């Protein structure tokens, strides 16, 4: 049965869904009353922990001398790998990814030991007194060197459709090149933190700033050597996550739990920004080598792409990140013959991890850069080359991984954005400007996005929820999703309020808790609302069905005639309040509690062949960006951005708009100003806001027009026909990078493609400008 059909008369009129409700914690955020883990009252005898990190990128760990640290007044304990009571392993997917380094350190910032003390300041001071005996070894810091040395963290992934080599060789035109795409630090406002409270026996409650409470629960139990039922993980809210709190919080929580378990005292471990950036992973940087064959009209006939992902020192989540890269190299374009290969290159840098988009952005950067490069070499408008390759009846409607492209909205979003952004007028205006202004040049670019929604591993596409209705008509809501500022809790509460047709303030949103909803998936892959909203809907609907039976008896009405509306229940010309009905249910011994479980249907995936239907549906978007560059300094500014995003039938359009805006600006930062820089010894030198530049308020485009695609409910049976919105808009910021390339290309009259990698920092833009001038002077093609 259609999940919405169970709503009966509620489908006729929406009381909550589709309304722009404010984030449930918005006022608390503004007033400083939102409680994060570091705001929690400190329990008596709480210990504070700090990490001991390797100063060497690669070396043999010969010994650890903690005598000076232990002699410092206030120091309680120092732990290393030998003090782990269970397993020294926190690998999120595989095994053998140590919590503490044992015999070898593999990156600067590798965790070697931890110190617990009476105060945070003493713990930090003591950590500096721990002496490490390390014999340096030659590090591998470059992804291409790792590839040359066949240094890999995982087996290769290979996606093949047709015979790309033959198609390219037999094509009318062939092109090749390389893109280098930088990584990105999550730079969440709240750093990594965990607070562990010991209980009876060896039970422990861990408050963890995590997107994946169940993973923290199971890994803490694994490290402690206890069953999962001995560990309870809770999180009410995070101060940002962006993927950085998917697998790495396990490390922080496990160390805090070891101290709490061994000393029978609470332990709080929070990382300073400097240590956080040294010890935790980033967005994967990539080198992508490509070869493309096209017809003279720009139609793609074959693409070969070799993707070198920097895994860092261990695999972490690199495997599925590469999978998503390979399944997004097509973006919106039909590629009849494809040969996509992905290598997880092992280097002596911190293990890279999940980040908003999860590998998809790197794949889309590559194909959009390819189109920008090849179209100019063909003497063609990049938008024309895009248009002749869009998925459709004439080009093909099946991806290289065999998923049909149904409910195709590419032309819907592209036509809308070209019209609302006044593309034709502004293109002429900018070309005229560039013809007479050699110093301050402007660029304009449009690009679309097709992004798949679901975890690539079908098992992860499930969620649970728990709903209680109390005798006074108030409602308790809990589910496996986590709140990191994206408004998930508000959306799920709207779903439950819609089912019961009661005011949203009657619903108590509670902290995510592994003791209430078990075995959950990470709040990631943009699936939070789809999964948890559907689970909560099922739980609330089950309770409502029981309440209908009681209401029918109380009102002498047919159950089919019972109507829930405006906090009341009516039938047979009679009515009662929701609270009165809840009380009557209790009086008649009818359960007002239910657990709901939802599993995404119709998805399947062959991890060996990289074929199947990994995504339940696609979401679409398009953006036009206008930029200006100073050709003397390389400084840039995004002057205007126009966006249209496909959100299906939004549950909360106000929150969705906020997600679009935030994702775009974060993506713009990744592609323009956020540069991670390691020295030749392998030390990350961009370790804080003074050296690592995230976008500020003045980096936001002065003209910023964001719209949701109108009247386009999801083709698939999602909760209220909505669509995911967390990740897809980030990739629309690629339009800014393309516009910068367009501005540099204008030096050649648009004839030559810019040699501009990402991030397009002022330095890189200046080099690209000088390179373009030299190529124009030399008459390059």
XYZ file of C-alpha atoms in Angstrom:
781
model
C 0.000 0.000 0.000
C 1.159 3.551 -0.735
C 2.618 4.926 2.490
C 0.454 8.036 2.180
C -2.772 6.107 1.509
C -2.846 5.157 5.188
C -3.411 8.805 6.016
C -6.936 8.683 4.627
C -8.517 12.113 4.768
C -5.208 13.756 5.771
C -4.032 13.689 2.161
C -6.713 16.252 1.316
C -5.412 19.037 3.526
C -2.003 19.497 5.096
C -1.822 20.939 8.592
C 1.983 20.832 8.958
C 3.760 19.200 6.010
C 4.729 21.722 3.352
C 4.845 24.585 5.852
C 7.987 26.605 6.557
C 8.355 25.955 10.281
C 11.400 27.337 12.067
C 14.128 24.963 13.200
C 13.118 23.540 16.592
C 16.281 24.924 18.233
C 16.500 28.214 16.344
C 15.616 30.412 19.321
C 17.892 28.416 21.615
C 20.738 28.873 19.123
C 20.262 32.619 19.051
C 19.923 32.915 22.828
C 22.811 30.573 23.554
C 20.540 28.105 25.348
C 20.987 25.120 23.051
C 22.883 22.521 25.076
C 25.801 20.809 23.370
C 27.932 18.142 25.010
C 30.504 20.598 26.311
C 27.639 22.590 27.898
C 26.461 19.624 29.949
C 26.918 20.081 33.707
C 30.094 18.400 34.857
C 29.565 15.422 37.144
C 31.658 15.107 40.325
C 35.111 13.544 39.829
C 35.005 14.086 36.079
C 38.314 13.453 34.349
C 39.476 15.404 31.296
C 41.481 13.745 28.544
C 43.943 14.899 25.889
C 45.641 13.088 23.033
C 49.302 12.383 22.413
C 49.885 12.717 18.669
C 52.754 11.635 16.474
C 54.970 14.492 15.210
C 56.293 12.195 12.464
C 54.510 11.231 9.227
C 55.968 7.739 9.073
C 58.160 5.895 11.534
C 58.771 2.913 13.779
C 57.346 3.433 17.262
C 60.036 2.056 19.550
C 58.758 3.254 22.915
C 56.593 5.636 24.913
C 57.877 7.333 28.075
C 55.041 8.809 30.140
C 56.982 9.212 33.393
C 57.139 13.011 33.295
C 53.461 13.266 32.460
C 52.481 10.928 35.294
C 54.604 12.947 37.733
C 52.630 16.114 36.966
C 50.175 16.888 39.815
C 46.597 16.228 38.749
C 47.443 13.570 36.156
C 45.440 10.391 36.702
C 46.424 7.978 33.951
C 48.134 7.579 30.577
C 46.856 4.887 28.213
C 48.344 3.368 25.062
C 47.500 0.413 22.833
C 48.435 -2.081 25.561
C 45.786 -0.601 27.870
C 42.859 -1.314 25.537
C 40.758 -3.932 27.388
C 39.100 -5.304 24.254
C 40.193 -4.785 20.668
C 42.474 -1.982 19.493
C 40.447 -1.574 16.307
C 37.943 1.096 15.226
C 37.635 0.325 11.497
C 34.155 1.386 10.333
C 33.958 -1.195 7.523
C 37.000 -3.457 7.440
C 39.362 -4.275 10.320
C 42.888 -3.494 11.401
C 42.460 0.274 11.840
C 43.982 0.815 15.264
C 42.632 3.145 17.920
C 46.203 3.708 19.184
C 49.307 3.246 17.067
C 51.157 0.079 18.052
C 54.499 -0.429 16.278
C 54.280 2.165 13.505
C 53.054 5.737 13.173
C 51.614 6.533 9.761
C 50.833 10.240 9.737
C 51.499 13.414 11.650
C 48.701 13.458 14.207
C 48.467 9.674 14.510
C 47.093 8.941 18.002
C 49.730 7.208 20.120
C 48.438 7.690 23.659
C 45.957 9.635 25.784
C 46.208 11.350 29.144
C 43.481 11.789 31.766
C 43.762 14.490 34.414
C 41.713 16.524 36.842
C 41.396 19.406 34.386
C 41.588 19.971 30.654
C 44.574 22.285 31.039
C 46.555 19.733 33.031
C 45.713 16.984 30.533
C 46.949 19.092 27.614
C 50.127 20.005 29.498
C 50.778 16.377 30.414
C 50.230 15.188 26.843
C 53.120 17.425 25.782
C 55.375 15.764 28.357
C 54.923 12.259 26.939
C 58.114 11.330 25.051
C 57.899 9.225 21.911
C 60.828 7.200 20.601
C 60.255 7.105 16.849
C 62.666 6.068 14.097
C 61.611 8.072 11.019
C 60.830 6.219 7.789
C 60.334 7.634 4.312
C 56.745 8.910 3.984
C 54.553 8.756 0.903
C 52.750 12.099 0.746
C 51.687 12.288 -2.889
C 48.729 10.386 -4.303
C 50.395 9.929 -7.704
C 53.536 8.540 -6.059
C 51.396 6.144 -4.051
C 49.724 5.027 -7.280
C 53.100 4.589 -8.978
C 54.287 2.486 -6.025
C 51.023 0.525 -6.050
C 50.435 1.605 -2.467
C 46.723 1.046 -1.953
C 44.445 0.820 1.078
C 41.839 -1.224 -0.818
C 41.350 -3.260 -3.954
C 40.671 -1.396 -7.169
C 37.073 -0.657 -8.200
C 36.261 -0.935 -11.892
C 33.032 0.116 -13.591
C 32.754 -0.974 -17.212
C 29.981 -0.298 -19.697
C 30.627 -1.243 -23.316
C 34.077 -0.943 -24.884
C 35.291 2.544 -24.062
C 38.767 2.071 -25.544
C 37.374 1.099 -28.946
C 34.700 3.783 -28.841
C 37.283 6.476 -28.088
C 39.734 5.171 -30.689
C 37.017 5.127 -33.330
C 35.559 8.522 -32.460
C 35.849 11.615 -34.648
C 37.684 13.566 -31.960
C 39.738 12.426 -28.986
C 40.862 14.456 -25.988
C 42.643 13.738 -22.713
C 43.748 15.526 -19.585
C 44.101 15.539 -15.816
C 42.247 17.305 -13.019
C 43.617 17.766 -9.523
C 40.912 18.298 -6.932
C 41.797 19.295 -3.386
C 40.363 18.042 -0.125
C 38.435 19.990 2.492
C 38.301 20.139 6.263
C 34.850 19.841 7.826
C 35.500 22.791 10.139
C 32.371 22.114 12.157
C 31.807 24.795 14.805
C 31.666 22.191 17.571
C 34.802 20.042 17.541
C 34.986 16.326 18.234
C 33.854 15.552 21.786
C 32.603 12.708 23.954
C 31.569 12.475 27.613
C 31.543 8.959 29.089
C 29.721 8.103 32.331
C 30.433 4.706 33.954
C 27.519 2.704 35.326
C 27.048 -0.531 37.211
C 29.178 -3.504 36.277
C 30.933 -2.319 33.101
C 28.014 -0.369 31.661
C 28.845 3.014 30.181
C 26.742 5.868 28.844
C 28.489 7.916 26.179
C 27.362 11.346 25.056
C 29.003 11.579 21.664
C 28.917 14.280 19.020
C 28.249 11.769 16.276
C 26.183 11.276 13.153
C 26.221 7.532 13.809
C 25.309 6.615 17.402
C 24.963 2.907 16.629
C 28.468 2.766 15.197
C 29.837 4.499 18.283
C 27.924 2.034 20.465
C 29.207 -1.069 18.715
C 32.794 0.135 18.412
C 33.010 1.313 22.022
C 31.745 -2.127 23.053
C 34.327 -3.732 20.738
C 37.148 -1.654 22.249
C 36.004 -2.312 25.828
C 35.386 -6.008 25.180
C 31.763 -5.893 26.361
C 28.433 -6.632 24.630
C 26.713 -3.782 22.813
C 23.946 -3.763 25.430
C 26.462 -2.444 27.960
C 26.937 0.775 25.979
C 24.297 3.465 25.609
C 25.046 6.346 23.217
C 23.092 9.590 23.220
C 23.215 12.819 21.221
C 20.673 15.654 21.205
C 22.447 17.904 18.728
C 25.788 18.531 17.075
C 27.335 21.840 16.177
C 27.828 20.698 12.598
C 28.929 17.375 11.170
C 29.169 17.358 7.352
C 30.370 13.724 7.381
C 33.275 14.400 9.731
C 31.257 12.952 12.592
C 30.282 9.720 10.866
C 33.222 7.388 11.590
C 35.774 9.470 13.516
C 33.687 10.137 16.673
C 34.179 6.452 17.465
C 37.827 7.223 18.216
C 37.020 10.013 20.654
C 34.203 8.111 22.347
C 36.253 4.933 22.715
C 39.138 6.721 24.450
C 36.796 8.511 26.851
C 35.055 5.192 27.554
C 38.327 3.384 28.311
C 39.183 5.963 30.965
C 35.657 5.871 32.419
C 35.640 2.085 32.473
C 39.072 1.701 34.060
C 38.791 4.477 36.651
C 35.025 4.298 37.321
C 34.877 8.054 36.898
C 33.256 10.192 34.201
C 35.619 11.301 31.439
C 35.279 14.123 28.957
C 37.481 14.226 25.836
C 37.260 17.241 23.580
C 39.712 18.229 20.879
C 41.190 21.658 20.373
C 40.843 22.870 16.775
C 44.551 22.304 16.144
C 44.409 18.671 17.292
C 41.052 18.086 15.599
C 42.449 19.102 12.217
C 45.610 17.019 12.721
C 43.961 13.828 13.937
C 40.707 13.580 11.953
C 40.019 13.017 8.258
C 38.992 15.350 5.448
C 37.238 15.255 2.101
C 39.297 13.062 -0.226
C 41.598 14.881 -2.601
C 41.699 13.310 -6.064
C 43.731 13.188 -9.231
C 41.528 12.199 -12.173
C 43.107 11.265 -15.518
C 40.681 11.123 -18.412
C 40.319 10.323 -22.102
C 37.193 11.257 -24.055
C 35.933 10.426 -27.522
C 33.237 12.589 -29.135
C 31.490 13.125 -32.422
C 32.045 16.393 -34.248
C 28.778 17.721 -32.829
C 30.012 17.149 -29.265
C 28.119 13.930 -28.597
C 30.085 11.736 -26.187
C 30.819 8.213 -27.440
C 33.220 6.991 -24.761
C 34.958 8.067 -21.572
C 37.881 6.567 -19.695
C 38.475 7.976 -16.218
C 41.154 6.899 -13.764
C 40.340 8.237 -10.297
C 43.147 8.344 -7.757
C 41.636 9.002 -4.342
C 43.860 9.844 -1.399
C 42.693 7.384 1.256
C 45.277 8.531 3.779
C 46.843 5.978 6.091
C 43.885 3.554 6.339
C 40.795 2.719 4.324
C 38.185 4.255 6.658
C 35.220 5.015 4.325
C 37.269 5.411 1.139
C 35.727 2.359 -0.554
C 32.150 3.654 -0.711
C 33.427 7.188 -1.366
C 35.108 5.921 -4.542
C 31.973 3.992 -5.477
C 29.955 7.190 -5.361
C 32.596 9.012 -7.404
C 32.364 6.371 -10.121
C 28.557 6.477 -10.086
C 28.531 10.263 -10.475
C 31.101 10.680 -13.227
C 28.177 10.738 -15.645
C 26.325 13.538 -13.823
C 23.523 14.454 -16.253
C 25.122 13.032 -19.386
C 24.609 9.806 -21.300
C 27.926 8.000 -21.734
C 27.382 4.951 -23.983
C 30.819 3.450 -23.342
C 32.498 3.945 -19.973
C 35.635 2.644 -18.314
C 35.834 4.104 -14.816
C 38.485 2.924 -12.410
C 39.038 3.978 -8.786
C 42.181 3.493 -6.702
C 42.300 4.046 -2.924
C 45.853 5.371 -2.674
C 47.516 4.847 0.708
C 49.577 7.820 1.851
C 51.119 8.986 5.103
C 48.421 11.547 5.797
C 45.422 11.268 8.097
C 42.768 8.882 6.788
C 40.241 10.777 4.722
C 36.592 10.147 5.427
C 32.999 11.081 4.686
C 32.201 14.636 3.637
C 28.983 16.133 2.306
C 28.508 14.573 -1.131
C 30.664 11.552 -0.252
C 32.749 11.299 -3.432
C 29.993 12.472 -5.752
C 31.297 16.050 -5.956
C 34.710 14.938 -7.195
C 33.131 12.902 -9.982
C 30.912 15.795 -11.045
C 33.837 18.259 -10.972
C 35.648 15.937 -13.370
C 32.876 15.566 -15.960
C 31.987 19.261 -15.834
C 35.647 20.175 -16.253
C 35.897 17.753 -19.160
C 32.911 19.325 -20.899
C 34.264 22.823 -20.315
C 37.647 21.828 -21.753
C 36.443 19.791 -24.726
C 33.686 22.175 -25.801
C 36.161 25.029 -26.089
C 38.550 22.872 -28.101
C 35.633 22.065 -30.411
C 34.809 25.769 -30.711
C 31.468 25.082 -29.081
C 29.428 26.728 -26.322
C 29.813 24.526 -23.228
C 26.060 24.670 -22.655
C 25.469 23.322 -26.139
C 27.740 20.361 -25.488
C 25.901 19.731 -22.250
C 22.525 19.839 -23.988
C 23.424 17.341 -26.716
C 24.541 14.857 -24.064
C 21.742 15.146 -21.484
C 20.040 11.875 -20.636
C 16.963 11.488 -22.801
C 15.246 9.357 -25.451
C 17.709 10.423 -28.142
C 20.903 9.858 -26.162
C 20.078 7.092 -23.731
C 18.319 6.763 -20.407
C 20.449 4.261 -18.537
C 23.528 5.059 -16.468
C 26.845 3.221 -16.902
C 25.980 1.282 -13.732
C 22.686 0.109 -15.297
C 20.192 2.257 -13.391
C 17.445 3.736 -15.583
C 17.072 7.516 -15.399
C 13.341 7.879 -14.787
C 11.408 11.023 -13.952
C 14.172 12.967 -15.700
C 14.072 16.618 -14.604
C 17.308 17.828 -16.196
C 15.635 20.023 -18.784
C 13.153 21.295 -16.202
C 15.861 22.724 -13.954
C 18.118 23.888 -16.808
C 15.352 25.697 -18.713
C 14.167 27.320 -15.485
C 17.606 28.561 -14.463
C 18.589 29.870 -17.890
C 15.387 31.899 -17.959
C 15.357 33.225 -14.390
C 19.092 33.980 -14.415
C 18.722 35.914 -17.699
C 21.497 33.923 -19.300
C 21.384 35.361 -22.824
C 21.435 38.997 -21.729
C 24.160 38.530 -19.170
C 26.328 36.405 -21.482
C 26.391 39.216 -24.027
C 26.954 41.837 -21.345
C 29.881 39.948 -19.808
C 31.479 39.251 -23.192
C 31.271 42.964 -23.975
C 32.788 43.834 -20.599
C 35.715 41.460 -21.103
C 36.428 42.869 -24.555
C 37.323 46.240 -23.028
C 38.476 45.366 -19.486
C 41.694 43.337 -19.484
C 42.382 43.746 -15.754
C 39.060 42.927 -14.110
C 37.514 40.061 -16.011
C 34.172 38.441 -15.426
C 33.019 34.885 -15.992
C 29.661 33.174 -16.305
C 28.806 29.495 -16.124
C 25.812 27.194 -15.837
C 25.818 23.589 -14.773
C 23.216 20.987 -13.769
C 23.395 18.234 -11.152
C 21.848 14.785 -11.007
C 22.527 13.185 -7.624
C 21.554 9.710 -6.474
C 19.800 9.304 -3.124
C 20.421 6.217 -0.974
C 23.407 4.573 0.634
C 25.263 2.511 -1.966
C 25.107 -0.451 0.429
C 21.410 -1.437 0.472
C 21.647 -2.753 4.059
C 22.140 0.766 5.382
C 18.891 2.046 3.918
C 16.745 1.419 6.979
C 15.621 3.376 10.020
C 13.629 3.049 13.203
C 11.467 5.359 15.271
C 9.680 5.240 18.606
C 6.496 7.205 19.329
C 4.577 7.449 22.610
C 1.289 9.274 23.132
C 0.708 10.188 26.766
C -2.642 10.440 28.549
C -2.647 14.237 28.302
C -2.262 14.106 24.517
C 1.408 15.093 24.451
C 3.702 13.025 22.244
C 7.218 11.690 22.748
C 9.230 11.241 19.526
C 12.517 9.421 19.136
C 14.248 8.076 16.039
C 17.659 6.995 14.810
C 18.471 10.193 12.948
C 20.757 12.817 14.422
C 20.410 16.594 14.438
C 23.457 18.548 13.315
C 21.730 21.812 12.458
C 20.073 20.587 9.252
C 16.552 20.572 10.692
C 15.912 16.825 10.570
C 14.234 16.763 13.987
C 11.849 19.524 12.935
C 10.882 17.716 9.734
C 10.241 14.392 11.457
C 8.154 16.152 14.119
C 6.107 17.727 11.320
C 5.452 14.261 9.910
C 4.153 12.983 13.255
C 2.089 16.124 13.818
C 0.568 15.602 10.367
C -0.440 12.040 11.164
C -2.165 13.019 14.409
C -3.292 16.441 13.162
C -2.098 18.091 16.339
C -0.007 21.185 16.951
C 3.700 20.598 16.505
C 4.441 21.965 19.979
C 2.569 18.986 21.420
C 5.454 16.799 20.237
C 8.588 16.439 22.348
C 11.675 15.917 20.227
C 14.138 13.812 22.203
C 17.835 13.000 21.966
C 18.870 10.164 19.682
C 19.459 7.193 21.973
C 20.681 3.697 21.096
C 18.707 2.408 24.080
C 15.453 3.524 22.463
C 16.006 2.894 18.741
C 18.693 0.289 18.005
C 20.848 -0.666 15.036
C 20.409 2.552 13.109
C 22.333 3.872 10.114
C 24.322 7.068 10.021
C 22.509 10.312 9.356
C 24.256 10.686 6.039
C 23.855 10.315 2.268
C 21.017 12.880 2.423
C 18.683 10.100 3.608
C 17.788 11.438 7.066
C 14.274 12.666 6.285
C 13.477 9.849 3.851
C 14.374 7.098 6.300
C 13.521 8.504 9.721
C 10.477 10.416 8.506
C 9.030 7.225 7.039
C 9.808 5.213 10.182
C 8.152 7.830 12.403
C 5.179 7.930 10.046
C 4.709 4.189 10.396
C 4.955 4.308 14.193
C 2.492 7.191 14.485
C 0.121 5.601 11.974
C 0.057 2.385 13.980
C -0.953 4.292 17.106
C -3.496 6.295 15.154
C -5.128 3.114 13.841
C -5.654 1.925 17.418
C -6.988 5.332 18.445
C -9.480 5.281 15.567
C -11.021 2.067 16.899
C -11.438 3.599 20.349
C -12.808 6.849 18.891
C -15.387 4.951 16.852
C -16.738 3.353 19.996
C -16.667 6.573 21.984
C -18.454 8.536 19.233
C -20.783 5.759 18.045
C -19.300 6.127 14.582
C -17.989 3.949 11.795
C -14.150 3.781 11.975
C -13.992 4.878 8.321
C -15.816 8.093 9.249
C -13.438 9.144 12.021
C -11.614 12.382 11.190
C -8.504 13.757 12.886
C -8.232 17.529 12.387
C -7.138 20.608 14.356
C -6.284 18.761 17.582
C -9.700 17.073 17.585
C -11.335 13.844 16.514
C -14.829 13.806 15.075
C -17.399 11.371 13.727
C -21.156 10.923 13.633
C -21.636 14.604 14.446
C -19.711 14.289 17.708
C -16.170 15.234 18.665
C -13.541 15.031 21.349
C -10.075 16.475 21.758
C -6.946 14.510 20.966
C -6.042 14.589 24.679
C -9.455 13.207 25.643
C -9.095 10.388 23.147
C -5.610 9.572 24.438
C -7.031 9.314 27.949
C -9.865 7.082 26.760
C -7.356 4.803 25.015
C -5.421 4.420 28.244
C -8.633 3.811 30.199
C -9.531 1.047 27.744
C -6.055 -0.490 27.988
C -5.066 0.329 24.412
C -1.368 0.781 23.794
C -0.289 4.275 22.818
C 3.275 3.321 21.990
C 4.708 1.979 18.745
C 8.049 1.364 17.082
C 8.206 1.975 13.380
C 10.735 0.535 10.955
C 11.300 1.538 7.353
C 13.484 -0.028 4.657
C 13.958 1.643 1.279
C 12.406 -0.553 -1.420
C 13.577 -1.550 -4.892
C 17.309 -0.904 -4.465
C 20.015 -3.481 -5.179
C 23.738 -3.382 -5.865
C 26.481 -5.730 -7.041
C 29.660 -4.462 -5.404
C 31.849 -6.662 -7.627
C 30.551 -5.420 -10.981
C 29.359 -1.990 -9.751
C 26.008 -2.588 -11.402
C 22.436 -2.369 -10.168
C 20.060 0.203 -8.787
C 21.956 1.801 -5.909
C 19.702 4.866 -5.699
C 15.990 4.994 -4.935
C 15.699 8.179 -6.971
C 17.655 11.108 -8.353
C 17.382 14.716 -7.328
C 18.183 17.505 -9.770
C 19.368 21.080 -9.636
C 20.990 23.764 -11.762
C 22.945 26.917 -11.052
C 24.325 29.940 -12.848
C 27.288 31.715 -11.266
C 28.894 35.021 -12.190
C 32.377 35.894 -10.947
C 35.022 38.578 -11.289
C 38.783 38.070 -11.189
C 41.628 40.526 -10.756
C 44.209 39.453 -13.333
C 46.975 41.272 -11.445
C 46.485 39.553 -8.083
C 44.347 36.490 -8.771
C 41.723 37.650 -6.283
C 38.182 36.548 -7.085
C 34.638 37.317 -6.064
C 31.371 35.527 -6.793
C 29.061 38.391 -7.746
C 25.842 36.499 -8.271
C 24.448 32.999 -8.002
C 21.096 31.736 -9.240
C 19.936 28.286 -8.134
C 16.932 26.090 -8.717
C 16.756 22.861 -6.701
C 14.439 19.891 -7.082
C 13.103 19.062 -3.600
C 10.091 17.058 -4.711
C 7.162 18.165 -2.550
C 9.055 19.698 0.389
C 8.169 18.813 3.967
C 9.602 22.134 5.121
C 10.542 24.551 2.297
C 12.119 27.072 4.681
C 14.584 24.522 6.022
C 15.208 23.209 2.511
C 16.086 26.688 1.258
C 18.524 27.075 4.127
C 20.148 23.780 3.225
C 20.529 24.844 -0.408
C 22.154 28.128 0.547
C 24.502 26.580 3.095
C 25.527 23.697 0.854
C 26.299 26.048 -2.023
C 28.504 28.292 0.106
C 30.310 25.303 1.607
C 30.904 23.919 -1.870
C 32.144 27.306 -3.028
C 34.640 27.303 -0.165
C 35.921 23.853 -1.163
C 36.480 24.946 -4.758
C 37.916 28.423 -4.179
C 39.527 29.211 -0.830
C 39.796 26.143 1.407
C 43.290 24.810 0.751
C 44.861 22.021 2.781
C 48.652 22.347 2.683
C 51.204 19.825 3.941
C 54.915 20.531 4.179
C 57.548 18.138 2.815
C 57.732 16.352 6.178
C 54.023 15.575 6.020
C 52.790 18.079 8.592
C 49.518 19.855 7.854
C 50.231 23.577 8.125
C 46.684 24.865 7.652
C 45.511 24.061 11.176
C 43.041 26.794 12.050
C 41.102 29.777 10.758
C 44.262 31.887 10.514
C 45.692 29.619 7.799
C 42.679 27.647 6.592
C 40.240 30.027 4.910
C 36.569 29.069 5.115
C 33.971 31.324 3.449
C 32.882 34.346 5.436
C 29.754 36.451 5.184
C 31.374 38.677 2.546
C 32.140 35.662 0.364
C 28.444 34.924 -0.064
C 27.280 36.251 -3.445
C 25.767 39.710 -3.061
C 22.959 38.606 -5.368
C 21.876 35.141 -4.267
C 18.643 33.857 -5.804
C 17.518 30.433 -4.619
C 14.303 28.703 -5.653
C 12.717 25.282 -5.298
C 11.403 23.625 -8.449
C 7.636 24.126 -8.337
C 4.955 21.452 -8.238
C 7.189 18.440 -8.776
C 6.342 15.710 -6.222
C 8.778 12.834 -6.086
C 8.062 10.130 -8.630
C 8.972 7.536 -5.997
C 6.952 6.768 -2.891
C 8.973 8.794 -0.376
C 7.520 10.384 2.727
C 4.917 12.865 1.450
C 6.676 12.703 -1.969
C 9.550 14.855 -0.730
C 13.164 14.665 -1.877
C 16.503 14.853 -0.120
C 18.291 18.191 0.016
C 21.327 17.950 2.321
C 24.081 17.152 -0.177
C 22.965 17.813 -3.777
C 23.165 21.647 -3.716
C 26.835 21.530 -2.690
C 27.705 20.415 -6.206
C 25.947 23.420 -7.711
C 28.917 25.445 -6.435
C 30.942 23.827 -9.221
C 29.343 26.567 -11.316
C 31.567 29.064 -9.471
C 34.701 27.111 -10.399
C 33.490 26.884 -14.001
C 32.798 30.631 -14.036
C 36.354 31.292 -12.845
C 37.609 29.091 -15.673
C 35.381 31.077 -18.027
C 36.858 34.366 -16.799
C 40.397 33.107 -17.394
C 39.370 31.683 -20.764
C 38.056 35.114 -21.782
C 41.684 36.211 -22.196
C 41.681 34.030 -25.321
C 38.210 35.155 -26.348
C 36.819 31.967 -24.846
C 38.729 29.848 -27.333
C 41.131 28.134 -24.908
C 40.239 26.235 -21.756
C 41.842 27.444 -18.552
C 44.379 25.265 -16.763
C 42.786 25.767 -13.379
C 42.504 23.027 -10.777
C 40.559 23.149 -7.516
C 40.608 24.891 -5.156
C 40.923 27.948 -7.378
C 42.841 30.011 -4.843
C 44.116 33.476 -5.833
C 47.542 31.933 -6.393
C 46.171 29.291 -8.755
C 43.992 31.825 -10.559
C 47.010 34.097 -11.066
C 49.063 31.194 -12.426
C 46.168 30.253 -14.731
C 45.955 33.851 -15.994
C 49.689 33.962 -16.748
C 49.520 30.545 -18.403
C 46.623 31.703 -20.582
C 48.467 34.855 -21.630
C 51.484 32.795 -22.652
C 49.350 30.344 -24.620
C 47.576 33.189 -26.418
C 50.911 34.801 -27.275
C 52.262 31.472 -28.521
C 49.127 30.848 -30.589
C 48.259 27.646 -28.723
C 45.214 25.563 -29.540
